[in-house]
């Protein structure tokens, strides 16, 4: 697979630019934006995408749709990407916010083929047909719930991002309320207004999202213990209820 810079190809007249890249574990693509919309698929590993409005955790063999001109950063955990950079006028149906989607086998194989195209691939032959079919397959995808909203206000956003970096089951609403010098009741009301969730529900979901990258190298039992669950069964039940699939589906170890 070629590692090609988007900057070298962005002026290309092709509406769909397929680019494949291998990233070292832990690599951070710091805050940036693209003129084109991006379909970012992780053929391996886990990606964590941040914007000012939220955070999206992308499990292995899933993808995230990133709108054009949205400032974002991406943390790569053992990832090989198959990306498509798409002219905005070619995808008027593209979501207005980042969206995690499943990548079924057909779409997966089309992406693997597309990242081997030359930059000036033929629009009239097989490659042009694949590029067109890729957009049809992406448009048919359904969103997955691997995201959290980040509050707009700086003080609450700081609390949330700190918790995402170090999820702690021992932290409660009283701790967060004291941190921003508010009563617990007022803090809970304000937090719910800005995120749509109570602080406790938000933290619970954050812990489950934190499990996704951990499951690459640790067992379900180990991850449940690290995140403060009473038992692997409790962790599995919460994970399955939230994301619709058991955590064992994302692990390399039973």
Coordinates of N, CA and C in Angstrom, one line a residue:
X1 N 0.8 -1.2 0.0 CA 0.0 0.0 0.0 C 0.9 1.2 0.0
X2 N 0.4 2.3 -0.7 CA 1.2 3.5 -0.8 C 0.8 4.4 0.4
X3 N 1.8 5.2 0.9 CA 1.5 6.2 1.9 C 1.6 7.5 1.1
X4 N 0.5 8.1 0.8 CA 0.4 9.3 0.0 C -0.1 10.5 0.8
X5 N 0.5 11.7 0.6 CA 0.0 12.9 1.3 C -1.2 13.5 0.6
X6 N -2.2 13.8 1.3 CA -3.3 14.5 0.7 C -2.9 15.8 0.1
X7 N -2.0 16.5 0.7 CA -1.6 17.8 0.1 C -1.1 17.6 -1.3
X8 N -0.5 16.5 -1.6 CA 0.1 16.3 -2.9 C -1.0 16.0 -4.0
X9 N -2.2 15.6 -3.5 CA -3.3 15.1 -4.4 C -4.5 16.0 -4.3
X10 N -4.7 16.9 -3.4 CA -5.9 17.6 -3.2 C -6.4 18.4 -4.4
X11 N -5.5 18.8 -5.3 CA -5.9 19.5 -6.5 C -6.4 18.6 -7.6
X12 N -6.3 17.4 -7.4 CA -6.7 16.4 -8.4 C -8.2 16.6 -8.8
X13 N -8.5 16.5 -10.1 CA -9.9 16.7 -10.5 C -10.8 15.5 -10.1
X14 N -10.3 14.4 -9.7 CA -11.2 13.3 -9.3 C -12.0 13.7 -8.0
X15 N -13.3 13.4 -8.1 CA -14.1 13.8 -6.9 C -13.9 12.9 -5.7
X16 N -13.4 11.7 -6.0 CA -13.1 10.7 -4.9 C -11.6 10.4 -5.0
X17 N -10.9 10.7 -3.9 CA -9.4 10.4 -3.8 C -9.2 9.4 -2.8
X18 N -8.9 8.1 -3.2 CA -8.6 7.1 -2.2 C -7.1 7.2 -1.8
X19 N -6.8 7.1 -0.5 CA -5.5 7.2 0.0 C -5.3 6.2 1.2
X20 N -4.3 5.4 1.1 CA -4.0 4.4 2.2 C -2.8 4.9 3.0
X21 N -2.8 4.7 4.3 CA -1.7 5.1 5.1 C -1.5 4.2 6.3
X22 N -0.3 3.8 6.6 CA 0.1 3.1 7.8 C 0.6 4.0 8.9
X23 N 0.1 3.9 10.1 CA 0.5 4.8 11.2 C 1.1 4.0 12.3
X24 N 2.2 4.6 12.9 CA 2.8 3.9 14.1 C 1.8 4.0 15.3
X25 N 1.9 3.0 16.1 CA 1.0 3.0 17.3 C 1.1 4.2 18.1
X26 N 0.0 4.8 18.4 CA -0.1 6.0 19.3 C 0.1 7.3 18.5
X27 N 0.2 7.2 17.2 CA 0.5 8.5 16.4 C -0.7 9.4 16.5
X28 N -0.4 10.7 16.7 CA -1.5 11.7 16.8 C -1.4 12.6 15.6
X29 N -2.5 12.7 14.9 CA -2.7 13.7 13.8 C -3.4 14.9 14.5
X30 N -2.6 15.9 14.8 CA -3.1 17.0 15.6 C -4.1 17.8 14.9
X31 N -4.7 18.8 15.6 CA -5.8 19.5 15.0 C -5.6 20.0 13.6
X32 N -6.5 19.7 12.7 CA -6.4 20.1 11.3 C -7.8 20.0 10.7
X33 N -7.9 20.4 9.5 CA -9.2 20.2 8.7 C -8.9 20.0 7.3
X34 N -9.9 19.4 6.6 CA -9.7 19.2 5.1 C -10.8 19.9 4.4
X35 N -10.4 20.3 3.2 CA -11.4 21.0 2.3 C -12.4 20.0 1.8
X36 N -12.0 18.7 1.7 CA -12.9 17.7 1.3 C -13.5 17.0 2.5
X37 N -14.7 16.3 2.2 CA -15.2 15.4 3.2 C -14.3 14.1 3.3
X38 N -14.2 13.5 4.4 CA -13.3 12.3 4.6 C -14.1 11.1 5.1
X39 N -13.9 10.0 4.4 CA -14.3 8.7 4.9 C -13.1 8.0 5.4
X40 N -13.0 7.9 6.8 CA -11.7 7.4 7.4 C -12.0 6.0 7.9
X41 N -11.5 5.0 7.3 CA -11.7 3.6 7.6 C -10.4 3.0 8.2
X42 N -10.5 2.4 9.4 CA -9.4 1.7 10.0 C -9.5 0.2 9.7
X43 N -8.6 -0.2 8.7 CA -8.6 -1.6 8.4 C -8.0 -2.5 9.6
X44 N -7.2 -1.8 10.4 CA -6.7 -2.4 11.6 C -6.8 -1.4 12.7
X45 N -6.7 -1.8 14.0 CA -6.6 -0.9 15.1 C -7.8 -0.1 15.4
X46 N -7.6 0.9 16.3 CA -8.7 1.8 16.9 C -8.3 3.2 16.6
X47 N -9.2 4.0 16.3 CA -9.0 5.5 16.1 C -9.9 6.2 17.1
X48 N -9.4 7.3 17.6 CA -10.2 8.2 18.4 C -10.2 9.6 17.8
X49 N -11.3 10.1 17.4 CA -11.5 11.3 16.7 C -12.1 12.4 17.6
X50 N -11.5 13.5 17.7 CA -12.0 14.6 18.5 C -12.3 15.8 17.7
X51 N -13.5 16.5 18.0 CA -13.8 17.8 17.5 C -14.1 18.7 18.7
X52 N -14.4 19.9 18.5 CA -14.8 20.8 19.6 C -16.1 20.3 20.2
X53 N -16.9 19.6 19.4 CA -18.3 19.2 19.9 C -18.4 17.8 20.5
X54 N -17.4 17.0 20.2 CA -17.5 15.6 20.7 C -16.3 14.8 20.4
X55 N -16.4 13.5 20.8 CA -15.4 12.5 20.6 C -16.0 11.2 20.1
X56 N -15.3 10.6 19.1 CA -15.8 9.4 18.4 C -14.7 8.4 18.5
X57 N -15.1 7.2 19.1 CA -14.1 6.1 19.1 C -14.5 5.1 18.0
X58 N -13.5 4.8 17.1 CA -13.8 4.0 15.9 C -13.2 2.6 16.1
X59 N -14.0 1.6 16.4 CA -13.4 0.2 16.6 C -12.8 -0.3 15.3
X60 N -12.1 -1.4 15.4 CA -11.5 -2.0 14.2 C -12.6 -2.3 13.2
X61 N -12.2 -2.2 11.9 CA -13.0 -2.5 10.7 C -14.3 -1.6 10.8
X62 N -14.3 -0.5 11.4 CA -15.3 0.5 11.3 C -14.8 1.8 10.7
X63 N -15.6 2.8 10.4 CA -15.1 4.0 9.8 C -15.8 5.2 10.4
X64 N -15.3 6.4 10.2 CA -15.9 7.6 10.6 C -16.0 8.5 9.4
X65 N -17.2 9.1 9.3 CA -17.4 10.1 8.2 C -17.2 11.5 8.9
X66 N -16.2 12.2 8.3 CA -15.8 13.5 8.8 C -16.2 14.6 7.8
X67 N -17.1 15.5 8.2 CA -17.5 16.6 7.2 C -16.4 17.4 6.8
X68 N -16.5 18.0 5.6 CA -15.5 19.0 5.1 C -15.4 20.2 6.0
X69 N -14.2 20.7 6.2 CA -13.9 21.9 6.9 C -14.2 21.8 8.4
X70 N -14.3 20.6 9.0 CA -14.5 20.4 10.4 C -13.1 20.2 11.0
X71 N -12.7 21.0 12.0 CA -11.5 20.9 12.6 C -11.5 19.7 13.6
X72 N -10.5 18.8 13.4 CA -10.5 17.6 14.2 C -9.0 17.1 14.4
X73 N -8.9 16.2 15.4 CA -7.6 15.5 15.6 C -7.9 14.0 15.7
X74 N -6.9 13.1 15.4 CA -7.1 11.7 15.4 C -6.0 11.0 16.1
X75 N -6.3 10.2 17.0 CA -5.2 9.3 17.7 C -5.3 7.9 17.1
X76 N -4.2 7.5 16.5 CA -4.1 6.2 15.8 C -3.5 5.1 16.8
X77 N -4.2 4.0 17.0 CA -3.7 3.0 17.8 C -3.6 1.7 17.0
X78 N -2.4 1.5 16.4 CA -2.1 0.4 15.5 C -3.0 0.4 14.3
X79 N -3.0 1.5 13.6 CA -4.0 1.7 12.5 C -3.4 1.7 11.1
X80 N -4.0 1.0 10.2 CA -3.8 1.1 8.8 C -5.1 1.7 8.2
X81 N -5.1 2.8 7.6 CA -6.3 3.5 7.1 C -6.4 3.3 5.6
X82 N -7.7 3.2 5.2 CA -8.1 3.3 3.8 C -9.1 4.5 3.8
X83 N -8.6 5.6 3.4 CA -9.4 6.8 3.4 C -9.9 7.2 2.0
X84 N -11.0 7.9 2.0 CA -11.5 8.5 0.8 C -11.7 10.0 1.1
X85 N -11.2 10.9 0.3 CA -11.4 12.3 0.4 C -12.3 12.7 -0.8
X86 N -13.4 13.3 -0.4 CA -14.5 13.4 -1.4 C -14.9 14.9 -1.5
X87 N -15.0 15.4 -2.8 CA -15.5 16.7 -3.0 C -16.9 16.9 -2.4
X88 N -17.1 18.0 -1.6 CA -18.4 18.1 -0.9 C -19.6 18.1 -1.8
X89 N -19.5 18.7 -3.0 CA -20.6 18.7 -3.9 C -21.0 17.4 -4.5
X90 N -20.1 16.4 -4.3 CA -20.4 15.0 -4.8 C -21.2 14.2 -3.8
X91 N -21.3 14.8 -2.5 CA -22.0 14.0 -1.4 C -22.8 15.0 -0.6
X92 N -23.9 15.5 -1.3 CA -24.8 16.5 -0.5 C -25.5 15.8 0.7
X93 N -25.5 14.5 0.7 CA -26.1 13.8 1.8 C -25.2 13.5 3.0
X94 N -23.9 14.0 2.9 CA -22.9 13.7 4.0 C -23.4 14.3 5.3
X95 N -23.2 13.6 6.4 CA -23.7 14.1 7.7 C -23.0 15.4 8.1
X96 N -23.7 16.2 8.9 CA -23.1 17.5 9.3 C -22.2 17.4 10.5
X97 N -22.2 16.2 11.2 CA -21.3 16.0 12.2 C -20.6 14.6 12.0
X98 N -19.5 14.4 12.7 CA -18.8 13.1 12.5 C -19.7 12.0 12.9
X99 N -19.6 10.9 12.2 CA -20.5 9.8 12.4 C -19.7 8.5 12.2
X100 N -19.8 7.6 13.2 CA -19.2 6.2 13.0 C -20.1 5.3 12.3
X101 N -19.6 4.5 11.4 CA -20.5 3.6 10.7 C -19.8 2.2 10.6
X102 N -20.6 1.2 10.3 CA -20.1 -0.1 10.1 C -19.6 -0.2 8.6
X103 N -18.7 -1.1 8.4 CA -18.1 -1.3 7.1 C -18.3 -2.8 6.7
X104 N -19.3 -3.0 5.9 CA -19.6 -4.4 5.5 C -18.6 -5.0 4.5
X105 N -18.6 -6.3 4.3 CA -17.5 -6.9 3.5 C -17.3 -6.3 2.1
X106 N -18.4 -6.0 1.4 CA -18.3 -5.4 0.1 C -17.6 -4.1 0.1
X107 N -18.0 -3.2 1.0 CA -17.4 -1.9 1.1 C -15.9 -2.0 1.5
X108 N -15.6 -3.0 2.4 CA -14.2 -3.2 2.8 C -13.3 -3.6 1.6
X109 N -13.8 -4.5 0.8 CA -13.1 -4.9 -0.4 C -12.9 -3.8 -1.4
X110 N -14.0 -3.0 -1.6 CA -13.9 -1.8 -2.5 C -12.8 -0.9 -2.0
X111 N -12.8 -0.6 -0.7 CA -11.8 0.3 -0.2 C -10.3 -0.2 -0.4
X112 N -10.2 -1.5 -0.1 CA -8.8 -2.1 -0.3 C -8.4 -2.0 -1.8
X113 N -9.3 -2.2 -2.7 CA -8.9 -2.0 -4.1 C -8.7 -0.5 -4.5
X114 N -9.5 0.4 -3.9 CA -9.4 1.8 -4.3 C -8.0 2.4 -3.9
X115 N -7.5 2.0 -2.7 CA -6.3 2.7 -2.3 C -5.1 2.3 -3.1
X116 N -5.2 1.4 -4.0 CA -4.1 1.0 -4.9 C -4.2 1.7 -6.3
X117 N -5.3 2.6 -6.4 CA -5.4 3.3 -7.7 C -4.3 4.3 -7.8
X118 N -3.9 4.6 -9.1 CA -3.1 5.8 -9.4 C -3.9 7.0 -9.2
X119 N -3.2 8.1 -8.9 CA -3.9 9.4 -8.6 C -4.8 9.8 -9.8
X120 N -4.4 9.5 -11.0 CA -5.2 9.9 -12.2 C -6.0 8.7 -12.7
X121 N -6.6 7.9 -11.9 CA -7.2 6.7 -12.3 C -8.3 7.1 -13.3
X122 N -8.6 6.1 -14.2 CA -9.6 6.3 -15.2 C -11.0 6.4 -14.7
X123 N -11.7 7.4 -15.1 CA -13.1 7.6 -14.7 C -14.1 6.7 -15.5
X124 N -13.7 6.3 -16.6 CA -14.6 5.5 -17.5 C -14.5 4.0 -17.4
X125 N -13.4 3.5 -16.7 CA -13.2 2.1 -16.6 C -13.6 1.5 -15.3
X126 N -13.0 0.4 -14.9 CA -13.2 -0.3 -13.7 C -13.1 0.6 -12.5
X127 N -12.0 1.4 -12.5 CA -11.7 2.2 -11.3 C -12.7 3.3 -11.1
X128 N -13.2 3.9 -12.2 CA -14.3 4.9 -12.0 C -15.6 4.3 -11.5
X129 N -15.9 3.0 -11.9 CA -17.1 2.3 -11.4 C -16.9 2.1 -9.9
X130 N -15.8 1.6 -9.5 CA -15.5 1.4 -8.1 C -15.7 2.6 -7.3
X131 N -15.2 3.8 -7.7 CA -15.3 5.0 -7.0 C -16.8 5.4 -6.9
X132 N -17.5 5.2 -7.9 CA -19.0 5.6 -7.8 C -19.7 4.6 -6.9
X133 N -19.4 3.3 -7.0 CA -20.0 2.3 -6.1 C -19.7 2.6 -4.6
X134 N -18.5 3.0 -4.4 CA -18.1 3.4 -3.0 C -19.0 4.4 -2.4
X135 N -19.4 5.4 -3.1 CA -20.3 6.4 -2.5 C -21.7 5.9 -2.3
X136 N -22.1 5.0 -3.2 CA -23.4 4.4 -3.0 C -23.4 3.5 -1.7
X137 N -22.4 2.8 -1.5 CA -22.3 1.9 -0.3 C -22.2 2.7 1.0
X138 N -21.4 3.8 0.9 CA -21.3 4.6 2.1 C -22.6 5.3 2.5
X139 N -23.3 5.7 1.4 CA -24.6 6.4 1.7 C -25.6 5.4 2.3
X140 N -25.5 4.1 2.1 CA -26.4 3.1 2.6 C -26.1 2.8 4.1
X141 N -25.0 3.3 4.6 CA -24.6 2.9 6.0 C -25.5 3.5 7.1
X142 N -25.5 2.8 8.2 CA -26.2 3.2 9.4 C -25.2 3.7 10.5
X143 N -25.6 4.8 11.2 CA -24.7 5.3 12.2 C -24.6 4.3 13.4
X144 N -23.4 4.3 14.1 CA -23.2 3.5 15.3 C -23.0 4.4 16.5
X145 N -23.3 4.0 17.7 CA -23.3 4.9 18.8 C -22.0 5.1 19.6
X146 N -20.9 5.1 18.9 CA -19.6 5.2 19.5 C -19.1 6.6 19.7
X147 N -19.9 7.5 20.3 CA -19.5 8.9 20.5 C -20.0 9.4 21.8
X148 N -19.5 10.6 22.1 CA -19.9 11.4 23.3 C -19.9 12.8 22.9
X149 N -20.9 13.5 23.4 CA -20.9 15.0 23.2 C -20.1 15.7 24.2
X150 N -19.3 16.7 23.8 CA -18.5 17.5 24.7 C -19.3 18.8 24.9
X151 N -19.4 19.2 26.2 CA -20.1 20.5 26.5 C -19.5 21.7 25.8
X152 N -20.3 22.7 25.5 CA -19.7 23.9 24.9 C -18.9 24.7 25.8
X153 N -19.3 24.8 27.1 CA -18.6 25.7 28.0 C -17.2 25.1 28.3
X154 N -16.2 26.0 28.5 CA -14.8 25.5 28.7 C -14.6 24.8 30.0
X155 N -15.3 25.2 31.1 CA -15.1 24.5 32.3 C -15.6 23.0 32.3
X156 N -16.8 22.8 31.7 CA -17.3 21.5 31.7 C -16.6 20.7 30.6
X157 N -16.2 21.3 29.5 CA -15.4 20.6 28.5 C -14.1 20.1 29.1
X158 N -13.5 20.9 29.9 CA -12.2 20.5 30.6 C -12.4 19.3 31.5
X159 N -13.5 19.3 32.2 CA -13.8 18.1 33.1 C -14.0 16.8 32.2
X160 N -14.7 17.0 31.1 CA -15.0 15.8 30.3 C -13.7 15.3 29.6
X161 N -12.9 16.2 29.1 CA -11.7 15.7 28.4 C -10.7 15.1 29.4
X162 N -10.6 15.6 30.6 CA -9.8 15.0 31.6 C -10.3 13.6 32.0
X163 N -11.6 13.5 32.1 CA -12.1 12.2 32.4 C -11.9 11.2 31.3
X164 N -12.0 11.6 30.0 CA -11.7 10.7 28.9 C -10.3 10.2 28.9
X165 N -9.4 11.1 29.3 CA -8.0 10.7 29.4 C -7.7 9.7 30.5
X166 N -8.4 9.8 31.6 CA -8.2 8.9 32.8 C -9.6 8.6 33.4
X167 N -10.4 7.7 32.8 CA -11.7 7.3 33.4 C -11.5 6.7 34.8
X168 N -12.3 7.2 35.7 CA -12.2 6.8 37.1 C -13.6 6.5 37.6
X169 N -13.9 5.2 38.0 CA -15.2 4.9 38.5 C -15.5 5.5 39.8
X170 N -14.5 6.0 40.5 CA -14.7 6.6 41.8 C -15.1 8.0 41.8
X171 N -15.1 8.7 40.6 CA -15.5 10.1 40.5 C -17.0 10.2 40.5
X172 N -17.6 11.1 41.2 CA -19.0 11.2 41.3 C -19.4 12.7 40.9
X173 N -20.7 12.9 40.9 CA -21.3 14.2 40.6 C -20.8 15.3 41.6
X174 N -20.7 14.9 42.9 CA -20.2 15.9 43.9 C -18.8 16.3 43.6
X175 N -17.9 15.4 43.1 CA -16.6 15.8 42.8 C -16.5 16.8 41.7
X176 N -17.3 16.6 40.6 CA -17.3 17.5 39.5 C -18.0 18.8 39.9
X177 N -19.0 18.8 40.6 CA -19.7 20.0 41.0 C -18.8 20.9 41.9
X178 N -18.0 20.3 42.8 CA -17.1 21.0 43.6 C -16.0 21.7 42.7
X179 N -15.6 20.9 41.7 CA -14.5 21.4 40.8 C -14.9 22.7 40.1
X180 N -16.2 22.9 39.8 CA -16.6 24.1 39.1 C -17.4 25.0 40.1
X181 N -17.3 24.8 41.4 CA -17.9 25.6 42.4 C -19.4 25.8 42.2
X182 N -20.1 24.7 42.1 CA -21.5 24.7 41.9 C -22.1 23.7 42.9
X183 N -23.4 23.9 43.2 CA -24.1 22.9 43.9 C -24.3 21.6 43.0
X184 N -24.4 20.5 43.6 CA -24.5 19.3 42.8 C -25.8 19.3 41.9
X185 N -26.8 19.8 42.5 CA -28.1 19.9 41.7 C -28.0 20.8 40.5
X186 N -27.4 22.0 40.8 CA -27.3 23.0 39.7 C -26.3 22.5 38.6
X187 N -25.2 21.8 39.1 CA -24.3 21.3 38.1 C -24.9 20.2 37.3
X188 N -25.7 19.3 37.8 CA -26.3 18.3 37.1 C -27.3 18.8 36.0
X189 N -28.0 19.8 36.4 CA -29.0 20.5 35.5 C -28.2 21.1 34.3
X190 N -27.1 21.8 34.7 CA -26.4 22.5 33.6 C -25.7 21.5 32.7
X191 N -25.2 20.4 33.2 CA -24.5 19.4 32.4 C -25.5 18.8 31.5
X192 N -26.7 18.5 32.0 CA -27.7 17.8 31.1 C -28.1 18.7 30.0
X193 N -28.2 20.0 30.3 CA -28.6 21.0 29.2 C -27.5 21.0 28.1
X194 N -26.2 20.9 28.5 CA -25.2 21.0 27.5 C -24.9 19.7 26.7
X195 N -25.2 18.6 27.3 CA -24.8 17.3 26.7 C -26.0 16.5 26.3
X196 N -27.2 16.7 27.0 CA -28.3 15.8 26.8 C -28.3 14.6 27.7
X197 N -27.2 14.4 28.5 CA -27.1 13.3 29.4 C -26.8 13.8 30.8
X198 N -27.2 13.0 31.9 CA -26.7 13.3 33.2 C -25.2 13.1 33.3
X199 N -24.5 13.7 34.2 CA -23.1 13.4 34.4 C -22.8 12.0 34.6
X200 N -23.6 11.3 35.4 CA -23.3 9.9 35.7 C -23.5 9.0 34.4
X201 N -24.5 9.3 33.6 CA -24.7 8.5 32.4 C -23.5 8.8 31.4
X202 N -23.1 10.1 31.3 CA -22.0 10.5 30.5 C -20.7 9.8 30.9
X203 N -20.4 9.7 32.2 CA -19.2 9.1 32.6 C -19.2 7.6 32.4
X204 N -20.4 7.0 32.6 CA -20.5 5.5 32.3 C -20.3 5.2 30.8
X205 N -20.8 6.1 29.9 CA -20.5 5.9 28.5 C -19.1 6.1 28.2
X206 N -18.5 7.1 28.8 CA -17.0 7.4 28.6 C -16.2 6.2 29.0
X207 N -16.5 5.5 30.1 CA -15.8 4.3 30.5 C -15.9 3.2 29.5
X208 N -17.1 3.0 29.0 CA -17.3 2.0 28.0 C -16.5 2.3 26.7
X209 N -16.5 3.6 26.3 CA -15.7 3.9 25.1 C -14.2 3.7 25.3
X210 N -13.8 4.0 26.6 CA -12.4 3.8 26.9 C -12.0 2.3 26.8
X211 N -13.0 1.4 26.9 CA -12.7 0.0 26.8 C -12.3 -0.5 25.4
X212 N -12.8 0.2 24.4 CA -12.6 -0.2 23.0 C -11.1 -0.4 22.7
X213 N -10.3 0.7 22.9 CA -8.8 0.5 22.6 C -8.2 -0.5 23.6
X214 N -8.6 -0.6 24.8 CA -8.0 -1.5 25.8 C -8.2 -3.0 25.4
X215 N -9.4 -3.3 24.7 CA -9.7 -4.6 24.4 C -8.8 -5.2 23.3
X216 N -8.0 -4.3 22.6 CA -7.1 -4.8 21.6 C -6.0 -5.7 22.2
X217 N -5.6 -5.4 23.5 CA -4.5 -6.1 24.1 C -4.8 -6.8 25.4
X218 N -6.0 -6.5 25.9 CA -6.3 -7.1 27.3 C -7.7 -7.9 27.2
X219 N -7.8 -8.8 28.1 CA -9.0 -9.6 28.1 C -10.2 -8.8 28.6
X220 N -11.4 -9.3 28.4 CA -12.6 -8.7 28.9 C -12.5 -8.6 30.5
X221 N -12.0 -9.7 31.1 CA -11.9 -9.6 32.6 C -10.9 -8.5 33.0
X222 N -9.8 -8.4 32.3 CA -8.8 -7.4 32.7 C -9.4 -6.0 32.5
X223 N -10.1 -5.8 31.4 CA -10.6 -4.4 31.1 C -11.7 -4.1 32.1
X224 N -12.6 -5.0 32.4 CA -13.6 -4.7 33.3 C -13.1 -4.3 34.7
X225 N -12.0 -5.0 35.1 CA -11.3 -4.6 36.4 C -10.7 -3.2 36.3
X226 N -10.0 -2.9 35.2 CA -9.3 -1.6 35.1 C -10.3 -0.5 35.1
X227 N -11.5 -0.7 34.6 CA -12.5 0.3 34.5 C -13.5 0.4 35.7
X228 N -13.3 -0.5 36.6 CA -14.0 -0.4 37.9 C -15.4 -1.1 37.9
X229 N -15.6 -2.1 37.0 CA -16.8 -2.8 37.0 C -16.8 -3.9 38.1
X230 N -17.9 -4.3 38.6 CA -18.0 -5.3 39.7 C -17.6 -6.7 39.2
X231 N -17.8 -6.9 37.9 CA -17.5 -8.3 37.4 C -17.5 -8.1 35.9
X232 N -16.8 -9.1 35.2 CA -16.8 -9.1 33.8 C -18.2 -9.2 33.2
X233 N -19.1 -9.9 33.9 CA -20.5 -10.0 33.4 C -21.2 -8.7 33.4
X234 N -21.0 -7.9 34.5 CA -21.6 -6.6 34.5 C -21.0 -5.7 33.4
X235 N -19.7 -5.7 33.2 CA -19.1 -5.0 32.1 C -19.7 -5.4 30.8
X236 N -19.8 -6.7 30.5 CA -20.3 -7.2 29.2 C -21.7 -6.8 29.0
X237 N -22.5 -6.8 30.1 CA -23.9 -6.4 29.9 C -24.0 -5.0 29.6
X238 N -23.3 -4.1 30.3 CA -23.3 -2.7 30.0 C -22.9 -2.3 28.6
X239 N -21.8 -3.0 28.2 CA -21.2 -2.7 26.9 C -22.2 -3.1 25.8
X240 N -22.7 -4.3 25.9 CA -23.7 -4.8 24.9 C -24.9 -4.0 24.9
X241 N -25.4 -3.6 26.0 CA -26.6 -2.7 26.0 C -26.4 -1.4 25.4
X242 N -25.2 -0.8 25.5 CA -24.9 0.5 25.0 C -24.6 0.4 23.5
X243 N -23.8 -0.5 23.1 CA -23.3 -0.6 21.7 C -23.8 -1.6 20.8
X244 N -24.7 -2.5 21.4 CA -25.4 -3.5 20.6 C -24.5 -4.7 20.2
X245 N -23.3 -4.8 20.8 CA -22.4 -6.0 20.5 C -21.6 -6.2 21.7
X246 N -21.2 -7.5 22.0 CA -20.4 -7.7 23.2 C -19.0 -7.3 23.0
X247 N -18.3 -7.0 24.1 CA -16.9 -6.5 24.1 C -16.0 -7.5 23.5
X248 N -16.3 -8.8 23.6 CA -15.4 -9.8 23.0 C -15.2 -9.7 21.5
X249 N -16.2 -9.0 20.9 CA -16.1 -8.9 19.4 C -14.9 -7.9 19.0
X250 N -14.4 -7.1 20.0 CA -13.4 -6.2 19.7 C -12.0 -6.6 20.3
X251 N -12.0 -7.8 20.9 CA -10.7 -8.2 21.5 C -9.9 -9.1 20.7
X252 N -8.6 -9.2 21.0 CA -7.7 -10.1 20.4 C -7.5 -11.3 21.3
X253 N -8.0 -11.2 22.5 CA -7.9 -12.3 23.5 C -9.3 -12.6 24.0
X254 N -9.5 -13.8 24.4 CA -10.9 -14.2 24.9 C -11.0 -13.7 26.3

